[in-house]
Amino acid sequence: MKLTVDEIAGLVGGTVHGDGSTVITGVNGLEEAAPGDLVFVRESRYLPLLEQSKASAVLIGAVPEGCAIPAIVVGMPDLAFAQVLQHCDAEQTHHPVGVHESAHVHPGAQLGANVAVAAGAVVEDEARLGDGVVLYSGAYVGRGAQLGAGTIVYPNAVIRERCQLGERCVIHAGAVIGSDGFGFAPLGGRWAKIPQVGIVVLGDDVEVGSCTCIDRATFGETVVGAGTKIDNLVMVGHNVRIGEHCVIAGTVGIAGSARIGNHVRVGASAGIKGHLEIGDNATVAARAGVVTSVEPGRTVSGFPAIDHAEHRRVMVGQRRVPELLRRVKQLERKIAELEEKHDG
Amino acid sequence: MKLTVDEIAGLVGGTVHGDGSTVITGVNGLEEAAPGDLVFVRESRYLPLLEQSKASAVLIGAVPEGCAIPAIVVGMPDLAFAQVLQHCDAEQTHHPVGVHESAHVHPGAQLGANVAVAAGAVVEDEARLGDGVVLYSGAYVGRGAQLGAGTIVYPNAVIRERCQLGERCVIHAGAVIGSDGFGFAPLGGRWAKIPQVGIVVLGDDVEVGSCTCIDRATFGETVVGAGTKIDNLVMVGHNVRIGEHCVIAGTVGIAGSARIGNHVRVGASAGIKGHLEIGDNATVAARAGVVTSVEPGRTVSGFPAIDHAEHRRVMVGQRRVPELLRRVKQLERKIAELEEKHDG
Amino acid sequence: MKLTVDEIAGLVGGTVHGDGSTVITGVNGLEEAAPGDLVFVRESRYLPLLEQSKASAVLIGAVPEGCAIPAIVVGMPDLAFAQVLQHCDAEQTHHPVGVHESAHVHPGAQLGANVAVAAGAVVEDEARLGDGVVLYSGAYVGRGAQLGAGTIVYPNAVIRERCQLGERCVIHAGAVIGSDGFGFAPLGGRWAKIPQVGIVVLGDDVEVGSCTCIDRATFGETVVGAGTKIDNLVMVGHNVRIGEHCVIAGTVGIAGSARIGNHVRVGASAGIKGHLEIGDNATVAARAGVVTSVEPGRTVSGFPAIDHAEHRRVMVGQRRVPELLRRVKQLERKIAELEEKHDG
């Protein structure tokens, strides 16, 4: 990246205060910034950090008094900053291009225009890749799988047979879409495998984090709705249905056949029991263990997860149990004395 | 899949009521079914769903009154359904066949009859693959590793050197068998690595989920007994010994040198401390954190995990602490009044 | 391994008691040992196990009375045993050598002396691998990434573009370094991706477990300090900074921008909220959920994590709540009786 303050102001539609010819070579946080970096300030409480920052320019809502570096004034500094990040990203990103000679593309696969299949990536028979799909090295697309236009699969991620991904999905390195669901039936002291003949269907614009596993349905479909974003190391069991535009943080576990609405937020390391329903716009707090269905719009926390406000009272109460034990013991002693006086 | 109701009845040994020539093209749940699908009903409480289902035929224990679609009557509808799933699965599954030209098989490796090594899979020196072993693309079998007949390794799973897998094991995509155990000794303010020279041994019919990691022993063996099924994203530490026919749900963690008996069930996201013993037929509930050994046949839950029945009482009690605080405060006030009257 | 007791004594600087010509072919635990195995005894309480052990020799601090097998006496038997493990390990380990013909090394990559790139491994343009770097099969090194001398990357691990690894790092199979951080901004009912333009920087001697994911910074760096060891299936969010010589056990989650000091220990399945600080030498107990910063040297446990000693009292108290409920009910009854007597 190498842009003047004036050029960045043009990019984000801002007004320059100070030297617009200052050259910016990177972006950073207020504390980490070095000369050449652009920073942003969203709230006035960060102004003291700005004064000490080594940055060369700032994106900000209003120029503070005595601002020592060039400032670009914009309505929403964080969104403007995201635009600058987009610029950096476009500049830095070099997705693979074309089908590499060491890739294995089965002749029965169908590839759209401008598909990239990097060294060592594999596309099996009957798979269909839409225009502009990018497969990084070691990515695997199983027989009959379908990837919508613009979908990116990072190194060593696996899409198993017949699964269907929408357009512009991002599947991060090491993620696994469509492994067998965990289905076994007890049979004479052993576990007999229940064949998992279903698939996984991801809507458009779904992002799946590294080493996240979304299991195929026993039969029918495991579904993740359009626009939903899933972080790393998340487990999504067979036949789960997740709605649209949800965010699911890292190391969450969602057991088989759970149904999650639209715009649901699930915090890190939370767990959701199988066959439950989580209503639209609900929030599951980090580390919550949900064992009963959650109504739309509710926030739950704790294990077993309950209404968040009640859980806070329970957590406060929990720390006061040792004190309660002492107070009850004291009460018992006093009562005994009073009883003795009465009977005496 | 394309079978008539009569053909399916023949497959599962059932009796047809209604039009046996109806063509079935898929399997599904009662609610998701479309025309052409076969469904099953295990209990009479699902009969109302059957009435509304769009399915074209049903596997059931007895024909309900007014059944609108062809029915196949069998003793155990769920097992019969699993048989039909097996049929679908056999039809849909196309495991790789033969050794692909882009696979790397070291000349010092020994391959049994009908072994498949797909594009980009790697088999190192001295590895031994039994008859019918299937390695999907990107699967890695390290030097001297042994895979019993019929074992399947899905894409990008890793079996490190010298590990031993039984017959008919299933290793899902991204699983890692035989990484170094986590062993370090403090040495002058740093952590010195303790070499991990042991191996992992899996019995026959073991299934290992995606991105599950089973570490090799520091010395000796980390063992998973025959018939045990492990779900996705499970961590099994070095020198752990798991018995036969256990089921271990997703995102469980089992720390080093824990010993788990036969027929043990471990619920999702549970954790088991190192060096403990979990007796045969014990059950560890989901999200339990086990810090003391568990006797055979016991069920434990909570953190620290205790007897399940006691834990339920503790969980109920926990929610009543805020109420207890109020009641104790009230008691203290009343006692003070009584004491005053006495002394007054 | 095939060494006499005398040769092993030479290796570890110990004194032989008994037959120094005894041949040792393996190492094992006291209970698992078979003839030919060497064992070690660190504390006298293990002497009864030694008497029953089938081992052929023992590393020990002092020869016990009536010791039936040859003994090698050393000051610190566990460290001496680690030295023997090192010997076994060196003997058993066969890292790949040279650049395999089926590896893909971009002509724009720079390789130091004695670099190994195994079958199917990929090194992209502008990547720089120091002397003696070893890439196992399926390992991926993205464009412009840098790996210090002696670093080992096991099969199918992924180092994404521009990330920087120090010398002698060990990246286990399936680990992912430098995936996008989980950053999205709400924008008209959808989630807009915040480009993740930063990198991951690992210091020297960092070890990263299998399927562990360390996300790249939104901008700037996600950092893991020299000598820190991370176990399997750990999630490290974007912009996290971990100090030197920490140990982080399996299935831990560390959310974005948390700052962890030096010599910190984090127990299995613990979680650390974003933007917190964990001071030097602090300890986070297994399964703790840390939601407030932790001062240097402190030990915290529970969820929300509090001082470990207090948490123990809380946990004991928690089990006594059902009893407290009964005692308070009894008190209320007695008070009511006393009040009646007074008023009566």
XYZ file of C-alpha atoms in Angstrom, chain A residues 77-201:
125
model
C -14.522 6.494 10.808
C -14.821 2.709 11.351
C -16.631 2.110 8.059
C -14.173 4.376 6.257
C -11.345 2.391 7.813
C -12.951 -0.849 6.563
C -12.909 0.678 3.075
C -9.194 1.327 3.381
C -8.726 -2.273 4.594
C -10.592 -3.423 1.495
C -8.136 -1.464 -0.613
C -5.128 -3.053 1.178
C -6.717 -6.466 0.873
C -7.336 -6.159 -2.860
C -3.734 -5.077 -3.274
C -2.263 -7.892 -1.146
C -4.454 -10.772 -2.227
C -3.173 -13.021 -4.998
C -5.662 -15.843 -5.396
C -4.498 -18.702 -7.609
C -5.382 -18.340 -11.275
C -6.127 -21.089 -13.797
C -6.007 -24.849 -13.411
C -2.569 -25.927 -12.219
C -0.938 -28.849 -14.008
C -0.628 -30.761 -10.737
C -4.302 -30.280 -9.847
C -6.592 -33.252 -10.484
C -9.811 -32.277 -12.245
C -11.925 -35.268 -13.279
C -12.997 -35.004 -16.931
C -16.603 -35.418 -15.802
C -16.471 -32.229 -13.687
C -17.945 -28.978 -15.055
C -15.973 -25.780 -14.540
C -17.387 -22.274 -15.154
C -15.424 -19.343 -16.527
C -12.265 -18.214 -14.741
C -12.208 -21.076 -12.268
C -8.900 -21.526 -10.427
C -7.727 -24.942 -9.238
C -4.346 -24.632 -7.532
C -1.537 -27.182 -7.276
C -2.708 -30.396 -5.672
C -6.392 -29.464 -5.462
C -8.879 -32.175 -6.479
C -12.245 -31.953 -8.238
C -14.101 -35.238 -8.627
C -16.503 -36.497 -11.267
C -19.797 -34.653 -11.803
C -18.757 -31.752 -9.549
C -19.893 -28.331 -10.792
C -17.925 -25.168 -10.072
C -19.545 -21.823 -10.908
C -17.775 -18.896 -12.567
C -14.814 -17.540 -10.681
C -14.644 -20.320 -8.087
C -11.197 -20.485 -6.456
C -9.780 -23.697 -5.015
C -6.502 -23.344 -3.142
C -3.953 -26.158 -2.932
C -5.123 -29.357 -1.322
C -8.783 -28.314 -1.446
C -11.051 -31.268 -2.227
C -14.410 -31.155 -3.988
C -16.141 -34.538 -3.953
C -18.201 -36.218 -6.646
C -21.308 -34.309 -7.624
C -20.671 -31.385 -5.251
C -21.780 -27.938 -6.446
C -20.081 -24.618 -5.676
C -21.792 -21.360 -6.622
C -20.046 -18.568 -8.509
C -17.305 -16.739 -6.654
C -16.935 -19.260 -3.846
C -13.412 -19.563 -2.396
C -12.060 -22.740 -0.793
C -8.800 -22.282 1.134
C -6.013 -24.884 1.378
C -6.845 -28.403 2.504
C -10.542 -27.699 3.112
C -12.840 -30.585 2.167
C -16.260 -30.490 0.487
C -17.560 -34.025 0.356
C -19.718 -35.553 -2.356
C -23.036 -34.034 -3.409
C -22.896 -31.066 -0.984
C -24.151 -27.749 -2.360
C -22.575 -24.371 -1.659
C -24.112 -21.054 -2.694
C -22.399 -18.122 -4.353
C -19.560 -16.160 -2.771
C -19.096 -18.632 0.109
C -15.722 -18.627 1.871
C -14.505 -21.951 3.243
C -11.378 -21.558 5.326
C -8.387 -23.884 5.478
C -9.017 -27.254 7.037
C -12.819 -26.894 7.240
C -14.821 -30.046 6.471
C -18.256 -29.830 4.848
C -20.295 -33.005 4.599
C -18.612 -35.653 6.721
C -20.920 -38.390 7.933
C -23.291 -37.459 10.736
C -22.660 -39.282 14.015
C -25.377 -41.899 13.805
C -25.131 -45.360 15.322
C -27.751 -47.753 16.632
C -27.100 -50.198 19.501
C -27.212 -53.731 18.148
C -26.238 -56.636 20.358
C -23.687 -54.720 22.447
C -22.110 -53.085 19.408
C -22.810 -49.867 17.508
C -24.211 -50.380 14.013
C -23.562 -47.497 11.639
C -26.639 -45.720 10.317
C -25.640 -44.732 6.782
C -25.618 -40.974 6.320
C -27.104 -40.452 2.881
C -28.063 -36.768 3.118
C -26.071 -33.681 2.180
C -25.058 -30.213 3.398
C -26.529 -27.106 1.762
